[in-house]
Amino acid sequence: MQATMADMHKMFRLFAGLMLAGMLAACDRPPDDSQAEAIQLQLTGTWLRDYEENGTRVRRVLVLAPDGSFSEMSKATDHDALTAEHSHVGEWHFDGTNLKRRYTSIDGRKPSAPAFPYTAFEIRFESRNEFIGIDNVRKREVRYQRVADGTLP
């Protein structure tokens, strides 16, 4: 039996359709950057870092806004007496591994030399509301917990 030109055209279209369906089925994984975008969305919000260092209690509140801006306020107390307060702002993003921040204002002033107005922490989530930031430059870990918007240090 000899196939007609119309039969061959139908077979080609069927074959092409099957190939296309197979290629689309193989594309069930999201793009590589979707996980980074999901983590960036998870990072958005207000975070508290509460710790003691050399007998001084430090509370840092970090607000990561969806537009890529951040604010950071901190308060240090020694035996319940205020020893220091700071307020910083800047820009942030998550690169797939690190939470990166660039400070544009440190205590109301534009950063200048020799200040290094950048910080990067490798992020590891302990839960939806807690992450550990690994500072590979200073070789330390910091822990942040999600808190209610409007929380002050």
Coordinates of N, CA and C in Angstrom, one line a residue:
M1 N 0.8 -1.2 0.0 CA 0.0 0.0 0.0 C 0.9 1.2 0.0
Q2 N 0.6 2.1 -0.9 CA 1.4 3.3 -1.0 C 0.7 4.5 -0.4
A3 N 1.5 5.2 0.5 CA 0.9 6.4 1.2 C 0.8 7.5 0.2
T4 N -0.4 8.2 0.3 CA -0.6 9.4 -0.5 C 0.1 10.6 0.1
M5 N 0.2 11.6 -0.6 CA 0.8 12.9 -0.1 C 0.0 13.4 1.1
A6 N -1.3 13.3 1.1 CA -2.1 13.8 2.2 C -1.9 12.9 3.4
D7 N -1.7 11.6 3.2 CA -1.4 10.7 4.4 C -0.1 11.0 5.0
M8 N 0.9 11.3 4.1 CA 2.3 11.6 4.7 C 2.2 12.9 5.4
H9 N 1.4 13.9 4.9 CA 1.3 15.2 5.6 C 0.7 15.0 7.0
K10 N -0.4 14.2 7.1 CA -1.0 13.9 8.3 C -0.1 13.2 9.3
M11 N 0.7 12.2 8.8 CA 1.7 11.6 9.6 C 2.8 12.5 10.2
F12 N 3.2 13.4 9.3 CA 4.2 14.4 9.7 C 3.6 15.3 10.8
R13 N 2.4 15.8 10.6 CA 1.8 16.6 11.6 C 1.6 15.9 12.9
L14 N 1.2 14.6 12.9 CA 1.1 13.8 14.1 C 2.4 13.7 14.8
F15 N 3.5 13.3 14.0 CA 4.8 13.2 14.5 C 5.3 14.5 15.2
A16 N 5.1 15.6 14.5 CA 5.5 16.9 15.0 C 4.7 17.3 16.3
G17 N 3.4 17.0 16.3 CA 2.7 17.2 17.5 C 3.2 16.4 18.7
L18 N 3.5 15.1 18.5 CA 4.0 14.2 19.5 C 5.4 14.7 20.0
M19 N 6.2 15.2 19.1 CA 7.5 15.7 19.5 C 7.3 17.0 20.3
L20 N 6.4 17.9 19.9 CA 6.2 19.1 20.7 C 5.7 18.7 22.1
A21 N 4.7 17.8 22.2 CA 4.2 17.4 23.5 C 5.3 16.8 24.3
G22 N 6.2 16.0 23.8 CA 7.3 15.4 24.5 C 8.2 16.5 25.0
M23 N 8.5 17.5 24.2 CA 9.4 18.6 24.7 C 8.8 19.4 25.8
L24 N 7.5 19.7 25.7 CA 6.8 20.4 26.7 C 6.7 19.6 28.0
A25 N 6.5 18.3 27.9 CA 6.5 17.5 29.1 C 7.9 17.5 29.8
A26 N 9.0 17.6 29.0 CA 10.3 17.6 29.6 C 10.6 18.9 30.3
C27 N 9.8 19.9 30.1 CA 10.0 21.3 30.6 C 9.2 21.5 31.9
D28 N 9.1 20.4 32.7 CA 8.3 20.6 33.9 C 9.0 21.2 35.1
R29 N 10.3 21.5 34.9 CA 11.0 22.2 36.0 C 11.0 23.7 35.8
P30 N 10.8 24.4 36.9 CA 10.8 25.9 36.7 C 12.2 26.4 36.3
P31 N 12.3 27.7 35.9 CA 13.6 28.2 35.6 C 14.4 28.3 36.8
D32 N 15.7 28.3 36.6 CA 16.7 28.2 37.7 C 16.5 29.4 38.7
D33 N 16.1 30.5 38.3 CA 16.0 31.7 39.2 C 14.7 31.7 40.0
S34 N 13.8 30.7 39.8 CA 12.5 30.8 40.5 C 12.7 30.5 42.0
Q35 N 13.6 29.6 42.4 CA 13.9 29.3 43.8 C 14.5 30.6 44.4
A36 N 15.4 31.3 43.8 CA 15.9 32.5 44.3 C 14.8 33.6 44.5
E37 N 13.9 33.7 43.6 CA 12.8 34.6 43.7 C 11.9 34.3 44.8
A38 N 11.6 33.0 45.0 CA 10.8 32.5 46.1 C 11.4 32.9 47.5
I39 N 12.8 32.7 47.6 CA 13.5 33.0 48.8 C 13.5 34.5 49.0
Q40 N 13.6 35.3 48.0 CA 13.6 36.7 48.1 C 12.2 37.2 48.6
L41 N 11.2 36.6 48.1 CA 9.8 36.9 48.7 C 9.7 36.5 50.1
Q42 N 10.3 35.3 50.5 CA 10.2 34.9 51.9 C 11.0 35.8 52.8
L43 N 12.1 36.4 52.3 CA 12.9 37.3 53.1 C 12.2 38.6 53.4
T44 N 11.3 39.0 52.5 CA 10.6 40.3 52.6 C 9.9 40.3 54.0
G45 N 10.1 41.4 54.7 CA 9.4 41.5 56.0 C 10.3 42.1 57.1
T46 N 9.9 41.9 58.3 CA 10.6 42.5 59.4 C 11.3 41.4 60.2
W47 N 12.6 41.6 60.5 CA 13.4 40.5 61.2 C 14.1 41.1 62.4
L48 N 14.2 40.3 63.4 CA 14.9 40.8 64.7 C 16.1 39.9 64.9
R49 N 17.2 40.5 65.2 CA 18.4 39.8 65.7 C 18.7 40.4 67.1
D50 N 18.6 39.5 68.1 CA 18.7 39.9 69.5 C 19.8 39.0 70.1
Y51 N 20.9 39.7 70.5 CA 22.0 39.0 71.0 C 22.8 39.8 72.1
E52 N 23.7 39.1 72.7 CA 24.6 39.7 73.7 C 26.0 39.6 73.2
E53 N 26.8 40.7 73.4 CA 28.2 40.7 73.0 C 29.0 41.5 74.0
N54 N 29.9 40.9 74.6 CA 30.8 41.5 75.6 C 30.0 42.2 76.7
G55 N 28.9 41.6 77.2 CA 28.1 42.1 78.2 C 27.1 43.2 77.8
T56 N 27.0 43.5 76.5 CA 26.1 44.4 76.0 C 25.0 43.7 75.2
R57 N 23.8 44.0 75.5 CA 22.6 43.5 74.8 C 22.4 44.3 73.6
V58 N 22.3 43.7 72.4 CA 22.0 44.4 71.1 C 20.8 43.8 70.5
R59 N 19.9 44.7 70.1 CA 18.7 44.4 69.3 C 18.7 45.1 68.0
R60 N 18.7 44.3 66.9 CA 18.7 44.9 65.6 C 17.4 44.5 64.9
V61 N 16.7 45.5 64.3 CA 15.5 45.2 63.5 C 15.8 45.5 62.1
L62 N 15.7 44.6 61.2 CA 15.9 44.7 59.8 C 14.6 44.5 59.0
V63 N 14.3 45.6 58.3 CA 13.1 45.5 57.4 C 13.5 45.5 56.0
L64 N 13.1 44.3 55.4 CA 13.4 44.1 53.9 C 12.1 44.4 53.1
A65 N 12.1 45.5 52.4 CA 10.9 45.9 51.7 C 10.8 45.2 50.3
P66 N 9.6 44.9 49.8 CA 9.5 44.3 48.5 C 10.1 45.1 47.3
D67 N 10.3 46.4 47.5 CA 10.9 47.2 46.4 C 12.4 47.1 46.4
G68 N 13.0 46.3 47.3 CA 14.5 46.2 47.3 C 15.2 47.2 48.2
S69 N 14.4 47.9 49.0 CA 15.0 48.8 50.0 C 15.0 48.1 51.3
F70 N 15.9 48.6 52.2 CA 15.9 48.1 53.6 C 16.1 49.2 54.6
S71 N 15.7 49.0 55.8 CA 16.1 49.8 56.9 C 16.5 48.9 58.0
E72 N 17.5 49.4 58.8 CA 18.0 48.7 59.9 C 18.2 49.6 61.1
M73 N 17.6 49.3 62.2 CA 17.7 50.0 63.4 C 18.3 49.1 64.5
S74 N 19.1 49.7 65.3 CA 19.7 48.9 66.4 C 19.8 49.7 67.7
K75 N 19.8 49.0 68.8 CA 19.9 49.6 70.1 C 20.7 48.7 70.9
A76 N 21.7 49.3 71.6 CA 22.6 48.5 72.5 C 22.4 49.1 73.9
T77 N 22.2 48.1 74.9 CA 22.1 48.5 76.3 C 23.1 47.7 77.1
D78 N 23.5 48.4 78.2 CA 24.5 47.8 79.1 C 23.8 47.9 80.5
H79 N 23.4 46.9 81.1 CA 22.7 46.9 82.4 C 21.5 47.8 82.3
D80 N 20.7 47.7 81.3 CA 19.5 48.5 81.1 C 19.7 49.9 80.8
A81 N 21.0 50.4 80.6 CA 21.3 51.7 80.2 C 21.6 51.8 78.7
L82 N 21.0 52.7 78.0 CA 21.2 52.8 76.6 C 22.6 53.2 76.3
T83 N 23.3 52.5 75.5 CA 24.7 52.9 75.2 C 24.9 53.3 73.7
A84 N 24.0 52.9 72.8 CA 24.1 53.3 71.4 C 22.8 53.0 70.7
E85 N 22.5 53.9 69.7 CA 21.4 53.7 68.8 C 21.9 54.0 67.4
H86 N 21.4 53.2 66.4 CA 21.8 53.4 65.0 C 20.6 53.2 64.1
S87 N 20.6 53.9 63.0 CA 19.6 53.8 62.0 C 20.3 53.8 60.6
H88 N 20.1 52.8 59.8 CA 20.7 52.7 58.5 C 19.6 52.4 57.4
V89 N 19.9 52.8 56.2 CA 19.0 52.4 55.1 C 19.9 52.1 53.9
G90 N 19.2 51.4 52.9 CA 20.0 51.0 51.7 C 19.1 50.1 50.8
E91 N 19.8 49.3 50.0 CA 19.2 48.5 49.0 C 19.6 47.0 49.3
W92 N 18.7 46.1 49.0 CA 19.0 44.7 49.2 C 18.5 43.8 48.1
H93 N 19.1 42.6 47.9 CA 18.6 41.6 47.0 C 19.2 40.3 47.4
F94 N 18.6 39.2 46.9 CA 19.1 37.9 47.2 C 19.6 37.3 45.9
D95 N 20.8 36.8 45.8 CA 21.4 36.4 44.6 C 21.3 34.9 44.3
G96 N 20.5 34.2 45.1 CA 20.4 32.7 45.0 C 21.1 32.0 46.1
T97 N 22.1 32.7 46.8 CA 22.9 32.1 47.9 C 22.9 33.1 49.0
N98 N 23.2 34.4 48.7 CA 23.5 35.4 49.7 C 22.4 36.5 49.7
L99 N 22.2 37.0 50.9 CA 21.4 38.2 51.2 C 22.4 39.3 51.1
K100 N 22.3 40.2 50.1 CA 23.3 41.3 50.0 C 22.6 42.6 50.3
R101 N 23.3 43.4 51.0 CA 22.8 44.8 51.4 C 23.9 45.8 51.0
R102 N 23.4 46.9 50.4 CA 24.3 48.1 50.2 C 23.7 49.2 50.9
Y103 N 24.5 49.8 51.9 CA 24.1 50.9 52.7 C 24.2 52.2 51.9
T104 N 23.1 52.9 51.9 CA 23.1 54.3 51.3 C 23.1 55.4 52.3
S105 N 22.8 55.0 53.5 CA 22.8 56.0 54.6 C 23.1 55.3 55.9
I106 N 24.1 55.8 56.6 CA 24.5 55.2 57.9 C 24.3 56.3 59.0
D107 N 23.3 56.1 59.8 CA 23.0 57.2 60.8 C 22.8 58.5 60.2
G108 N 22.0 58.5 59.1 CA 21.6 59.7 58.4 C 22.7 60.4 57.5
R109 N 23.8 59.7 57.4 CA 24.9 60.3 56.5 C 25.3 59.3 55.4
K110 N 25.6 59.8 54.3 CA 26.1 59.0 53.2 C 27.4 58.3 53.6
P111 N 27.6 57.0 53.4 CA 28.8 56.4 53.7 C 30.0 56.9 52.9
S112 N 31.1 57.0 53.6 CA 32.4 57.5 52.9 C 33.5 56.6 53.4
A113 N 34.6 56.7 52.7 CA 35.8 55.9 53.0 C 36.2 56.3 54.5
P114 N 36.7 55.4 55.2 CA 37.0 54.0 54.9 C 35.8 53.0 55.2
A115 N 34.6 53.5 55.4 CA 33.5 52.7 55.7 C 33.2 51.8 54.5
F116 N 32.9 50.5 54.8 CA 32.6 49.5 53.7 C 31.1 49.3 53.7
P117 N 30.3 50.0 52.9 CA 28.9 50.0 53.0 C 28.2 48.8 52.4
Y118 N 28.8 47.6 52.4 CA 28.2 46.4 51.9 C 28.2 45.3 52.9
T119 N 27.2 44.4 52.9 CA 27.3 43.2 53.7 C 26.6 42.1 52.9
A120 N 27.1 40.9 53.1 CA 26.5 39.7 52.4 C 26.5 38.6 53.4
F121 N 25.4 37.9 53.5 CA 25.3 36.7 54.4 C 24.7 35.6 53.5
E122 N 25.4 34.5 53.6 CA 24.9 33.3 53.0 C 23.7 32.9 53.9
I123 N 22.5 32.6 53.2 CA 21.3 32.4 54.0 C 21.0 30.9 54.1
R124 N 20.5 30.5 55.3 CA 20.0 29.1 55.5 C 18.8 29.3 56.4
F125 N 17.6 28.9 55.9 CA 16.4 29.0 56.7 C 16.3 27.8 57.6
E126 N 16.0 28.1 58.9 CA 15.8 27.1 59.9 C 14.3 26.8 59.9
S127 N 13.5 27.8 59.6 CA 12.0 27.6 59.5 C 11.5 28.8 58.6
R128 N 10.3 28.9 58.4 CA 9.7 30.0 57.6 C 10.0 31.3 58.3
N129 N 10.1 31.3 59.6 CA 10.2 32.5 60.4 C 11.5 32.7 61.0
E130 N 12.6 32.0 60.6 CA 13.9 32.1 61.2 C 14.9 31.7 60.1
F131 N 16.0 32.6 60.0 CA 17.1 32.2 59.2 C 18.4 32.5 59.8
I132 N 19.4 31.8 59.4 CA 20.8 32.0 59.8 C 21.5 32.6 58.7
G133 N 22.2 33.7 59.0 CA 23.1 34.3 58.0 C 24.5 34.0 58.3
I134 N 25.2 33.5 57.3 CA 26.6 33.1 57.5 C 27.5 34.2 56.9
D135 N 28.2 34.9 57.7 CA 29.1 35.9 57.3 C 30.5 35.3 57.0
N136 N 30.8 35.0 55.8 CA 32.0 34.3 55.4 C 33.2 35.2 55.5
V137 N 33.1 36.5 55.6 CA 34.2 37.4 55.7 C 34.7 37.4 57.2
R138 N 33.7 37.6 58.1 CA 34.1 37.7 59.5 C 34.0 36.3 60.2
K139 N 33.6 35.3 59.5 CA 33.6 33.9 60.0 C 32.7 33.8 61.2
R140 N 31.4 34.2 61.0 CA 30.4 34.1 62.1 C 29.1 33.9 61.6
E141 N 28.2 33.4 62.4 CA 26.8 33.2 62.0 C 25.9 34.2 62.8
V142 N 24.9 34.6 62.2 CA 23.9 35.5 62.9 C 22.5 34.9 62.7
R143 N 21.6 35.1 63.6 CA 20.3 34.5 63.6 C 19.3 35.6 63.6
Y144 N 18.3 35.5 62.7 CA 17.2 36.5 62.6 C 15.9 35.7 62.8
Q145 N 14.9 36.3 63.5 CA 13.6 35.8 63.6 C 12.6 36.8 63.1
R146 N 11.6 36.3 62.3 CA 10.6 37.2 61.8 C 9.8 37.7 63.0
V147 N 9.5 39.1 62.9 CA 8.7 39.7 63.9 C 7.6 40.5 63.2
A148 N 6.7 41.1 64.0 CA 5.6 41.9 63.5 C 6.1 43.2 62.9
D149 N 5.5 43.6 61.8 CA 5.9 44.9 61.2 C 5.7 46.0 62.3
G150 N 6.6 46.9 62.3 CA 6.5 48.0 63.3 C 7.3 47.7 64.5
T151 N 7.9 46.5 64.6 CA 8.7 46.2 65.8 C 9.9 47.2 65.9
L152 N 10.2 47.6 67.1 CA 11.4 48.5 67.3 C 12.4 47.8 68.1
P153 N 13.7 48.2 67.9 CA 14.8 47.5 68.7 C 14.7 47.7 70.1

